[in-house]
C-alpha atoms as a printed R data frame, in Angstrom:
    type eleno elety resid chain resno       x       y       z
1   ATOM     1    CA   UNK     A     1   6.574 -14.358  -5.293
2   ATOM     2    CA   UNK     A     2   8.122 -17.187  -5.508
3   ATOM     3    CA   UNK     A     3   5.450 -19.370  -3.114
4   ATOM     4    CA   UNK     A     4   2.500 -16.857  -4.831
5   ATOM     5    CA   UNK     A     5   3.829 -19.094  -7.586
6   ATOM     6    CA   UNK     A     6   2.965 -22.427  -5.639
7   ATOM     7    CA   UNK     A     7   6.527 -22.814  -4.388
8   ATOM     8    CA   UNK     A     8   6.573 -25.023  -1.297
9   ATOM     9    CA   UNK     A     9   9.512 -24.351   0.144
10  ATOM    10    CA   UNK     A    10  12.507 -21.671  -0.676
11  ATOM    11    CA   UNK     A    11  16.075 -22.114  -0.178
12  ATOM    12    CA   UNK     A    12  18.048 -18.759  -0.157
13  ATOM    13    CA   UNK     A    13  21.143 -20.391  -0.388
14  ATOM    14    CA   UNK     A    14  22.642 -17.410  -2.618
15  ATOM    15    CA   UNK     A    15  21.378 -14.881  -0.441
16  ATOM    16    CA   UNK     A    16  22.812 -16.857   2.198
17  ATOM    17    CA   UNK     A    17  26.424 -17.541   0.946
18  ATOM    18    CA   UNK     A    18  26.060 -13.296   0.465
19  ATOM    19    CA   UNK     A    19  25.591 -12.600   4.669
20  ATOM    20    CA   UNK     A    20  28.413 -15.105   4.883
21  ATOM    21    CA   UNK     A    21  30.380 -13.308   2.716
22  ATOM    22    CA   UNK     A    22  29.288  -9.716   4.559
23  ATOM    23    CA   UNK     A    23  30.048 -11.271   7.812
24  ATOM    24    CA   UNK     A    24  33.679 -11.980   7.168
25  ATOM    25    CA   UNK     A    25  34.196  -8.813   5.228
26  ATOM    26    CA   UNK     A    26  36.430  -6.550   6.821
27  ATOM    27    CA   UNK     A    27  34.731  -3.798   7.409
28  ATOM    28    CA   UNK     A    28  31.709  -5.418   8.878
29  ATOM    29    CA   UNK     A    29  34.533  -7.597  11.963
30  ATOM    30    CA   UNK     A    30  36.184  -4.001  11.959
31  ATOM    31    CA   UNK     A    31  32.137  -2.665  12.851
32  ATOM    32    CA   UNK     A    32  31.339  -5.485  15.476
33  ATOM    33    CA   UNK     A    33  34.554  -5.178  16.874
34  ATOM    34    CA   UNK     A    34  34.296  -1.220  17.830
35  ATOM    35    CA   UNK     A    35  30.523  -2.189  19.071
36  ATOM    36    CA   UNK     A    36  29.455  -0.141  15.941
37  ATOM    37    CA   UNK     A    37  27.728  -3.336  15.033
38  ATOM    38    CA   UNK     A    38  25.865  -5.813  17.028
39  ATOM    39    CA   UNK     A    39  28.122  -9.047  17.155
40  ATOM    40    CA   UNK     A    40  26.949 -12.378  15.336
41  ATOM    41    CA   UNK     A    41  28.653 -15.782  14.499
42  ATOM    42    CA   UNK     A    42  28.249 -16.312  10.601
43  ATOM    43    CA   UNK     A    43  25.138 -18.256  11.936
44  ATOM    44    CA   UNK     A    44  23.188 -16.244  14.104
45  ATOM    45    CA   UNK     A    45  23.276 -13.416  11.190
46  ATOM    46    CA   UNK     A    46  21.894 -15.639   8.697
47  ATOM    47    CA   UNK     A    47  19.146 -16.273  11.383
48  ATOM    48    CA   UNK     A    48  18.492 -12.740  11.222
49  ATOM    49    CA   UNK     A    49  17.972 -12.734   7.245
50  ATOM    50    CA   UNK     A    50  15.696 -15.410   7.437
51  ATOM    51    CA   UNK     A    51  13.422 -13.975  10.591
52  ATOM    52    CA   UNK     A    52  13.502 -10.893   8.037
53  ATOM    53    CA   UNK     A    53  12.768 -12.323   5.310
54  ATOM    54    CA   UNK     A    54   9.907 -14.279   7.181
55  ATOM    55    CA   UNK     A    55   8.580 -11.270   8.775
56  ATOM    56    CA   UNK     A    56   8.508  -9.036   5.609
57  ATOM    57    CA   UNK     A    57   6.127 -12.124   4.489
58  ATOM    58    CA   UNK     A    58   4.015 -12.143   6.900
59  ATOM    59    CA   UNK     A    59   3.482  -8.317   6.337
60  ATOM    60    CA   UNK     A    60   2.468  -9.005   2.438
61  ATOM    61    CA   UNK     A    61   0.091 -11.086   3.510
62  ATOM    62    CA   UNK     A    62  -1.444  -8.930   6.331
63  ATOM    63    CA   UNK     A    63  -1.774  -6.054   3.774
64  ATOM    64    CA   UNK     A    64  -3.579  -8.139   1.749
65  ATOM    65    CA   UNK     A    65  -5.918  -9.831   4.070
66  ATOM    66    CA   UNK     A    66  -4.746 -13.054   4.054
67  ATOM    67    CA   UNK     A    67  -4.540 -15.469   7.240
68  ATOM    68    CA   UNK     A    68  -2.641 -18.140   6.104
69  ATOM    69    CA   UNK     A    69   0.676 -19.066   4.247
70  ATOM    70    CA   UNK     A    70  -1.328 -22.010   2.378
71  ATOM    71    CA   UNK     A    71  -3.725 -19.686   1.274
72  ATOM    72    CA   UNK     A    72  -1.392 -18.090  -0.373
73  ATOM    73    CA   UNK     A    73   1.135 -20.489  -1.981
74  ATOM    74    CA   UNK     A    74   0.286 -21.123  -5.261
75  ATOM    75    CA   UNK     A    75  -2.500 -18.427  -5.447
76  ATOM    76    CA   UNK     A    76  -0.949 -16.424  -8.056
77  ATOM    77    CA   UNK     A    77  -2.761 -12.967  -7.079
78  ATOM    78    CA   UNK     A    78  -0.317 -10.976  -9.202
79  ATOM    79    CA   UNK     A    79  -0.358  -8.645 -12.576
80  ATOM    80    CA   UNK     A    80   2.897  -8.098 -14.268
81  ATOM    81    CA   UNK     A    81   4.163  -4.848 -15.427
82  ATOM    82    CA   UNK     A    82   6.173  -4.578 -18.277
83  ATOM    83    CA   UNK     A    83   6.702  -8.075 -19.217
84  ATOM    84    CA   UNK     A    84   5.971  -9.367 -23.062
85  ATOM    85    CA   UNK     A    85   3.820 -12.235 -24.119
86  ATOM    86    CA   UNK     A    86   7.275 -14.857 -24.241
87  ATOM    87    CA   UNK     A    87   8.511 -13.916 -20.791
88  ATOM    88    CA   UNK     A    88   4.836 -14.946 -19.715
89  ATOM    89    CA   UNK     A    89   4.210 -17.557 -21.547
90  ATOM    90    CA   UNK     A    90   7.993 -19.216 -20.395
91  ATOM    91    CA   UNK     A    91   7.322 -18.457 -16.665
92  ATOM    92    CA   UNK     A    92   4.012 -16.852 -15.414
93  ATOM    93    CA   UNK     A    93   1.747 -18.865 -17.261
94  ATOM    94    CA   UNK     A    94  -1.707 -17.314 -16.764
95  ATOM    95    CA   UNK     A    95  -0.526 -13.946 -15.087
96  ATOM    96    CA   UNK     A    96  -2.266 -11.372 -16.089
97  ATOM    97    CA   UNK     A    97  -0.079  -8.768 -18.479
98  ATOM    98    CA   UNK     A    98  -1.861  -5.646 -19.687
99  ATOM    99    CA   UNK     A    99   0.389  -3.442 -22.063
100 ATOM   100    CA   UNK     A   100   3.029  -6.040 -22.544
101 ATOM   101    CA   UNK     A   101   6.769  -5.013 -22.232
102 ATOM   102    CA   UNK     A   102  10.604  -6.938 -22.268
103 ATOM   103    CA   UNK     A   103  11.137 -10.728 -24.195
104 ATOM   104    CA   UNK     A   104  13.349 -12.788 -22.771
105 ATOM   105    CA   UNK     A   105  16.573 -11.183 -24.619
106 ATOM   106    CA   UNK     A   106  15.709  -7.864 -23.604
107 ATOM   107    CA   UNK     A   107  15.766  -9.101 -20.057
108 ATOM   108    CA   UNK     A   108  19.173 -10.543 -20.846
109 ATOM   109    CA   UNK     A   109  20.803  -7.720 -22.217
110 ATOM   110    CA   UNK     A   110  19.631  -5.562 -19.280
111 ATOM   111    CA   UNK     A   111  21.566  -8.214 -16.511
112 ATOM   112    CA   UNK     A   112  24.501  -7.913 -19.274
113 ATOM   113    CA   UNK     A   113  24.480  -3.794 -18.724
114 ATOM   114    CA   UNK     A   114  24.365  -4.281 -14.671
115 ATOM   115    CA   UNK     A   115  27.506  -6.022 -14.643
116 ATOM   116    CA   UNK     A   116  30.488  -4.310 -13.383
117 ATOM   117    CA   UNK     A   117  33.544  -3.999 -14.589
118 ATOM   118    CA   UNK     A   118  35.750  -5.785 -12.237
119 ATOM   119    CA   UNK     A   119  38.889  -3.603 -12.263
120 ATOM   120    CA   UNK     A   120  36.830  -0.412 -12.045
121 ATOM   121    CA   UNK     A   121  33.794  -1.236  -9.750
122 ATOM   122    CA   UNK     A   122  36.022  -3.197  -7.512
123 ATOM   123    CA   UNK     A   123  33.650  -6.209  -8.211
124 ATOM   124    CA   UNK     A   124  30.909  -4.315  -6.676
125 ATOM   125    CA   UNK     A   125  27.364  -4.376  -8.568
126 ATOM   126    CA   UNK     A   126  26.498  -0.777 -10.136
127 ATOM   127    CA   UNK     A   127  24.032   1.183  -8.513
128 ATOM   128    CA   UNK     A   128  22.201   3.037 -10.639
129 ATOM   129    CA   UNK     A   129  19.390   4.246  -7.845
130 ATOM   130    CA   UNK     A   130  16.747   1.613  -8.510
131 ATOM   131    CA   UNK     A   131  15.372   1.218  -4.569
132 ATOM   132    CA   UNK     A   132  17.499   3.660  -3.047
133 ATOM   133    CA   UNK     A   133  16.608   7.134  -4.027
134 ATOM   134    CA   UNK     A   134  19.949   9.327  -5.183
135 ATOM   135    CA   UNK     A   135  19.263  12.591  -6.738
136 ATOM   136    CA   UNK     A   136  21.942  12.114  -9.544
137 ATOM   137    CA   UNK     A   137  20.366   8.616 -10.663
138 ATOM   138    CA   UNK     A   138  16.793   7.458 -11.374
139 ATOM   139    CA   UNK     A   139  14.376   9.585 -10.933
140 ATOM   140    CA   UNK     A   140  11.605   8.644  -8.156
141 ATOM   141    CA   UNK     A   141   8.218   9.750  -7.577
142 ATOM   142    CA   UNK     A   142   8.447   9.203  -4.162
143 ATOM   143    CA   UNK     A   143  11.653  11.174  -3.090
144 ATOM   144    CA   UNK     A   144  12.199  12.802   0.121
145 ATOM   145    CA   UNK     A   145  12.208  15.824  -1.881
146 ATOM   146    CA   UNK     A   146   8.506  16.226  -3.571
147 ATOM   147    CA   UNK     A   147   7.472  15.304   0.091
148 ATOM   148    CA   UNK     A   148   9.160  18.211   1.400
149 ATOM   149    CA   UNK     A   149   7.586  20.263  -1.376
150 ATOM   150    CA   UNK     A   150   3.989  19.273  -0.586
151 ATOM   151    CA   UNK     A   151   4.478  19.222   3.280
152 ATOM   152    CA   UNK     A   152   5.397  22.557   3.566
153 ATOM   153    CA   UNK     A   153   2.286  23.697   0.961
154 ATOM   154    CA   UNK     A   154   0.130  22.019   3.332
155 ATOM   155    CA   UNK     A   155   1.621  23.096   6.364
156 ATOM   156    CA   UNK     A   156   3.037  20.041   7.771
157 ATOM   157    CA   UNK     A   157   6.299  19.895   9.993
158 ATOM   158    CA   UNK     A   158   6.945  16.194  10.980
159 ATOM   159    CA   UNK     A   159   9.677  18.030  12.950
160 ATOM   160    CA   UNK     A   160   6.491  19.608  15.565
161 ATOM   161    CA   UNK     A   161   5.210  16.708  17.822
162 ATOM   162    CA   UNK     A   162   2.542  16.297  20.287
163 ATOM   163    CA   UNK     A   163   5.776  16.657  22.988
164 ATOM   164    CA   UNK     A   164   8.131  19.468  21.589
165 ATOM   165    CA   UNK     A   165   5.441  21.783  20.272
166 ATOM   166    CA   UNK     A   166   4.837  25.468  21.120
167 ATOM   167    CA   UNK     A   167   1.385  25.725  22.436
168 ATOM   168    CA   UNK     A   168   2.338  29.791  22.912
169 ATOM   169    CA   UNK     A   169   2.881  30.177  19.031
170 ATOM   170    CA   UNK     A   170   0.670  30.149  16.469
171 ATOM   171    CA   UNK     A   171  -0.290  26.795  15.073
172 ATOM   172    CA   UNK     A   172   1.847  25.453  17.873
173 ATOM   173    CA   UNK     A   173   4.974  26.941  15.838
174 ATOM   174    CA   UNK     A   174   4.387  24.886  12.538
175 ATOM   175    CA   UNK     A   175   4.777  27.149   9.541
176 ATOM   176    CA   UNK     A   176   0.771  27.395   7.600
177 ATOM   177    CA   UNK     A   177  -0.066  26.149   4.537
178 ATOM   178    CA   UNK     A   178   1.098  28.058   1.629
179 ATOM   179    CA   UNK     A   179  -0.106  28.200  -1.428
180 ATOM   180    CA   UNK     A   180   2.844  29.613  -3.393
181 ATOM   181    CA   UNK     A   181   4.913  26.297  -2.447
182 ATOM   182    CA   UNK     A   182   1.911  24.575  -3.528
183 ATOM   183    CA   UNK     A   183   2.306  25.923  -6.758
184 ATOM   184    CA   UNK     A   184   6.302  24.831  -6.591
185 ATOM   185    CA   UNK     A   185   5.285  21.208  -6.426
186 ATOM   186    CA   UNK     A   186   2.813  21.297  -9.061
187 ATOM   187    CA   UNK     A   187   5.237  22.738 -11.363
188 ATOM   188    CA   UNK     A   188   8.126  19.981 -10.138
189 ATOM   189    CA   UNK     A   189   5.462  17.493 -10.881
190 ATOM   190    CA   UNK     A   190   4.512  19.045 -13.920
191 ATOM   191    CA   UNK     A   191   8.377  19.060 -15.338
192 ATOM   192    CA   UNK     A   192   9.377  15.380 -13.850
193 ATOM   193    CA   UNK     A   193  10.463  12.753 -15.821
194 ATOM   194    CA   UNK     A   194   8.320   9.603 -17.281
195 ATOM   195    CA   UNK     A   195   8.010   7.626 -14.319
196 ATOM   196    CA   UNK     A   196   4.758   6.028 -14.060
197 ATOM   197    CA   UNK     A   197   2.427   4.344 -17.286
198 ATOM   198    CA   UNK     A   198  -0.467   6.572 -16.509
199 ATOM   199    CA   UNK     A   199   2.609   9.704 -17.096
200 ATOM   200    CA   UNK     A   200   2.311   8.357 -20.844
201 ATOM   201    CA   UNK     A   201  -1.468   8.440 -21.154
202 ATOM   202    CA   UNK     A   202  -3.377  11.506 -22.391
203 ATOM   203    CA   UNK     A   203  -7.290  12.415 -22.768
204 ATOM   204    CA   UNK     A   204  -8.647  12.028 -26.280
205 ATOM   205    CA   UNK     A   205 -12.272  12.696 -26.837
206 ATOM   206    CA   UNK     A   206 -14.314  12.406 -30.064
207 ATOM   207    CA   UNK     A   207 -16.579  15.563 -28.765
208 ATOM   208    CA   UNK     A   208 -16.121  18.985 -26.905
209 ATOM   209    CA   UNK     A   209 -16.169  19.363 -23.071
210 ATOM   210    CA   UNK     A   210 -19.096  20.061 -21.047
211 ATOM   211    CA   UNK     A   211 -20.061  23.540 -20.056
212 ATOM   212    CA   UNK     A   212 -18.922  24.038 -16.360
213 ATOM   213    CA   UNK     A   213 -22.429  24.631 -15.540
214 ATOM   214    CA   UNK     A   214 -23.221  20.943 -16.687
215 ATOM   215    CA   UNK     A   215 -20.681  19.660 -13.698
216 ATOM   216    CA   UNK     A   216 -22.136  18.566 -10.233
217 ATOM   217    CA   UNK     A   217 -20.801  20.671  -8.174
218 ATOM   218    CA   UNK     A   218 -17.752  20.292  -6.279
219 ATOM   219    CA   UNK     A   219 -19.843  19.675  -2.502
220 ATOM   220    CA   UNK     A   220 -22.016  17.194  -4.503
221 ATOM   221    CA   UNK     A   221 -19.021  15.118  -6.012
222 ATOM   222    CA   UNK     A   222 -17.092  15.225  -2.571
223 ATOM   223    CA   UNK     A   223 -19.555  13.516  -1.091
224 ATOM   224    CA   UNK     A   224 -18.453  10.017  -2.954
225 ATOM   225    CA   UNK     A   225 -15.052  10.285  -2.135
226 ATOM   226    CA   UNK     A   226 -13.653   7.871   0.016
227 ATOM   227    CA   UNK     A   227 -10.813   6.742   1.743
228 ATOM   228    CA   UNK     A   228  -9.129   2.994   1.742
229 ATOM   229    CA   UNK     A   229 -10.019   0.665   4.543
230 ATOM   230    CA   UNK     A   230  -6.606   1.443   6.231
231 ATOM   231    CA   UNK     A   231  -6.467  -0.104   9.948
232 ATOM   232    CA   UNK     A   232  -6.250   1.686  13.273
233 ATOM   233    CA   UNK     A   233  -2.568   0.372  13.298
234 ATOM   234    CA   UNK     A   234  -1.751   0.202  10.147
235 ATOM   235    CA   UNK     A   235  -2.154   3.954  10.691
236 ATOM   236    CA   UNK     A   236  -1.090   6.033  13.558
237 ATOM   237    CA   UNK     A   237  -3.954   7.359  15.604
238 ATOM   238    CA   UNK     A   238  -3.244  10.588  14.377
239 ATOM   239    CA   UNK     A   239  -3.412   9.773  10.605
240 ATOM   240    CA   UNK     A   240  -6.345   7.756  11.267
241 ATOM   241    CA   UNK     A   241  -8.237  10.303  12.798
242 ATOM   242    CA   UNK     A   242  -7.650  13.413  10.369
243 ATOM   243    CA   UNK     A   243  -8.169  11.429   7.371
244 ATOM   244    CA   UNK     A   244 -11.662  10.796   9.295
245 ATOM   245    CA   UNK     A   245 -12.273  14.276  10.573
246 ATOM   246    CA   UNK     A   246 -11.413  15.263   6.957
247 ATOM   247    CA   UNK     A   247 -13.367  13.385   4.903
248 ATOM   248    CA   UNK     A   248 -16.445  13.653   6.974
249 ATOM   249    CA   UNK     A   249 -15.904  17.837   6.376
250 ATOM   250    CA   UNK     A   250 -16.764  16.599   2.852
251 ATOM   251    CA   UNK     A   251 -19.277  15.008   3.151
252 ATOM   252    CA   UNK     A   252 -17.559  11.746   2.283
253 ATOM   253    CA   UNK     A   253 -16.874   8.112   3.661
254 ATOM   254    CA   UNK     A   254 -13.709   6.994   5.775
255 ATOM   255    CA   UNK     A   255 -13.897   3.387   6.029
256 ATOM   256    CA   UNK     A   256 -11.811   2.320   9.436
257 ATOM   257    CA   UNK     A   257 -10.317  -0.954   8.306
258 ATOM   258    CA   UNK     A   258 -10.353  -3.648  10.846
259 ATOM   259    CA   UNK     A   259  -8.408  -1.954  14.026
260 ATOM   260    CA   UNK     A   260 -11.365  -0.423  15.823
261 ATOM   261    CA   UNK     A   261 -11.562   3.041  16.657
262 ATOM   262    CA   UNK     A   262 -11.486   4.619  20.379
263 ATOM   263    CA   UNK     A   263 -15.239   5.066  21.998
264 ATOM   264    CA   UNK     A   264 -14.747   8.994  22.311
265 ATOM   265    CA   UNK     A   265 -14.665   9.323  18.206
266 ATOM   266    CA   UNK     A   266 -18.508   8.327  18.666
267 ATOM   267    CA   UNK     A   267 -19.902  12.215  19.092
268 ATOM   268    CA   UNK     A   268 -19.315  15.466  17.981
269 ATOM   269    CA   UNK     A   269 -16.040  17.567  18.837
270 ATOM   270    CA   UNK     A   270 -17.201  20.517  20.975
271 ATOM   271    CA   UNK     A   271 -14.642  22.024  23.253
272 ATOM   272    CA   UNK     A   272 -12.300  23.027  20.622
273 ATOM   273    CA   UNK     A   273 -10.773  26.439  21.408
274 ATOM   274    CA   UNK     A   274  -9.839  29.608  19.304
275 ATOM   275    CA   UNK     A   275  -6.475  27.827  18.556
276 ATOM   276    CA   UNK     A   276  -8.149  25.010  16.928
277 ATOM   277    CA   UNK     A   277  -7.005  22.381  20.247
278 ATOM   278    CA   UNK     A   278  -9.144  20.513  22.122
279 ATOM   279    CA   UNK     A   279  -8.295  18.805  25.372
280 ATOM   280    CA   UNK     A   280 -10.578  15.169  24.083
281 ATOM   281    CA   UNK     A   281  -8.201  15.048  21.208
282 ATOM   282    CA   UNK     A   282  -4.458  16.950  22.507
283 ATOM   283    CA   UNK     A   283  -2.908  14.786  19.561
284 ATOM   284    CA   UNK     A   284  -4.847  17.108  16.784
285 ATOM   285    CA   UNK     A   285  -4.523  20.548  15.565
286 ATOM   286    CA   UNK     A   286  -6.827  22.698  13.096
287 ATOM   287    CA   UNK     A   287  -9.927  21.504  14.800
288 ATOM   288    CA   UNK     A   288 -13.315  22.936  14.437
289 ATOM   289    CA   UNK     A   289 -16.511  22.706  16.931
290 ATOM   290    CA   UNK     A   290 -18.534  19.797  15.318
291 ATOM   291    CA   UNK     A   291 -15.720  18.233  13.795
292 ATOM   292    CA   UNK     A   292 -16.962  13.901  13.681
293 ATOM   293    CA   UNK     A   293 -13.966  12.160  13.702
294 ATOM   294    CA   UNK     A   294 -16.094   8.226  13.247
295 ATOM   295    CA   UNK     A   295 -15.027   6.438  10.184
296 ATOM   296    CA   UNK     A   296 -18.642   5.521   7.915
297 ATOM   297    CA   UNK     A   297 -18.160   2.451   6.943
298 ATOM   298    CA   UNK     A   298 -16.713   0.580   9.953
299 ATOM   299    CA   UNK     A   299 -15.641  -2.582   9.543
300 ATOM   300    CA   UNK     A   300 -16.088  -5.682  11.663
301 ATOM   301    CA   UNK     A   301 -13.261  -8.011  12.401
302 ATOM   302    CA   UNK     A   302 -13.987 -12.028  12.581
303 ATOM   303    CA   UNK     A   303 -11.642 -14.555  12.212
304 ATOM   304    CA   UNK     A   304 -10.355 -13.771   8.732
305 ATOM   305    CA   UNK     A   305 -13.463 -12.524   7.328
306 ATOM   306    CA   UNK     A   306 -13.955  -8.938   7.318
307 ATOM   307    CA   UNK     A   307 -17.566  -7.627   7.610
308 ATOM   308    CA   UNK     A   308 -18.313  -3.827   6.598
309 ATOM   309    CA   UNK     A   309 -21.156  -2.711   8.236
């Protein structure tokens, strides 16, 4: 953020002074000497913070299309959430800020609540479950939980692989979709907390609803849907490749992002047996004769410029 904000250069030197800190903690010489942990001099692990740090950069600016570092610096492609007009005005002049939020004293009474008590935390920082998930603390809409939920409505067992599954069972041993633990995650969704802004907004109309018979029908709407222009790469062939194969059931588009796709995709599934396999695509499951796993649009690759064609 802090070259999005035309920042030339960044010294970390707290996070710095905190690896050396971790590297002469006892714990962590009590780790790397039982070979738990890799050994480092104080040196070479701050060289691995600041590869990471690099490298988690260069990722941001992949996902967002961008080539280059100068491209970036000082671009200021952000929108805050939750900050009021002062906190803007004092720091992010010109960022965009839709439904406002914290002042500056708000912010500092929050980083006055986060600080421990040093006799009782033992001068560690309080974790109240902010990035890491913990069931007892913040609620997240993301938890390895709801996913659970939903994967085994849909019939999805990350646990069955291309290698370890059971060709002789049915569905090669994963469990089918169910629609009774679909219902279970609605209602957990349903009876979750506040989490996100749209969790606060509500319908209001001036005038009552149109007569179902008014609606397009359901075949007619799903053929608009789409899917993002997510990469062969950025994906895994076999996410890739169902979201494909499933939007084009629908009668929808699957753009392929910039990775390319694999010459084969370019015709018709036909050798799909009762079991829903077929030998052109081992990877996949639930296949039907016909099945088009092409992604409409493709895009085109060049230099830094995408073209969708």
């Amino acid at each position: 953020m802090l070259v999005g904000y035309g920042a030339n250069a960044v010294h970390p030197y707290l996070a710095l002074e905190t690896v050396k800190q971790w590297h002469t903690n006892g714990k962590t010489m009590r780790l790397m000497k039982t070979g738990k942990l890799k050994a480092t001099t104080v040196s070479e692990a701050q060289d691995n913070y600041r590869n990471a740090v690099e490298a988690g950069m260069l990722k941001i600016l992949s996902k967002i299309g961008i080539s280059l570092l100068t491209s970036y610096a000082g671009a200021q492609i952000f929108e805050a959430m939750g900050l009021g007009e002062e906190v803007i005005d004092t720091s992010f002049k010109g960022t965009t800020s839709r439904i406002g939020g914290m002042d500056l004293e708000d912010i500092a009474a929050e980083t006055l609540m986060m600080r421990p008590e040093v006799v009782d935390a033992k001068l560690k920082l309080i974790n109240n479950g902010y990035y890491k998930p913990n069931p007892k603390l913040e609620y997240h809409a993301n938890s390895g939980a709801l996913a659970k939920m939903l994967h085994n409505a849909i019939g999805l067992d990350k646990t069955v692989n291309q290698d370890n599954r059971d060709i002789e069972e049915e569905n090669d041993g994963v469990k089918p979709k169910n629609f009774a633990n679909y219902e279970i995650f609605r209602k957990s969704l349903e009876e979750a907390p506040l989490c996100n802004i749209r969790d606060m907004l509500d319908f209001e109309s001036d005038r009552p609803s149109i007569p179902i018979t008014d609606v397009e029908s359901a075949a007619t709407i799903m053929k608009r849907f789409c899917t993002g222009a997510m990469s062969l790469g950025a994906l895994s062939r076999e996410a890739h490749e169902t979201l494909a194969i499933a939007v084009n059931r629908v009668g929808g588009k699957s753009n392929s992002g910039e990775g390319g796709e694999d010459v084969i995709r370019g015709a018709p599934i036909s050798n799909v047996d009762e079991r829903g396999s077929s030998t052109t695509f081992p990877h996949l499951t639930g296949l039907k004769n016909g099945d088009f796993s092409p992604a409409s649009p493709s895009s085109l690759y060049l230099g830094c410029v995408g073209i969708t064609v």
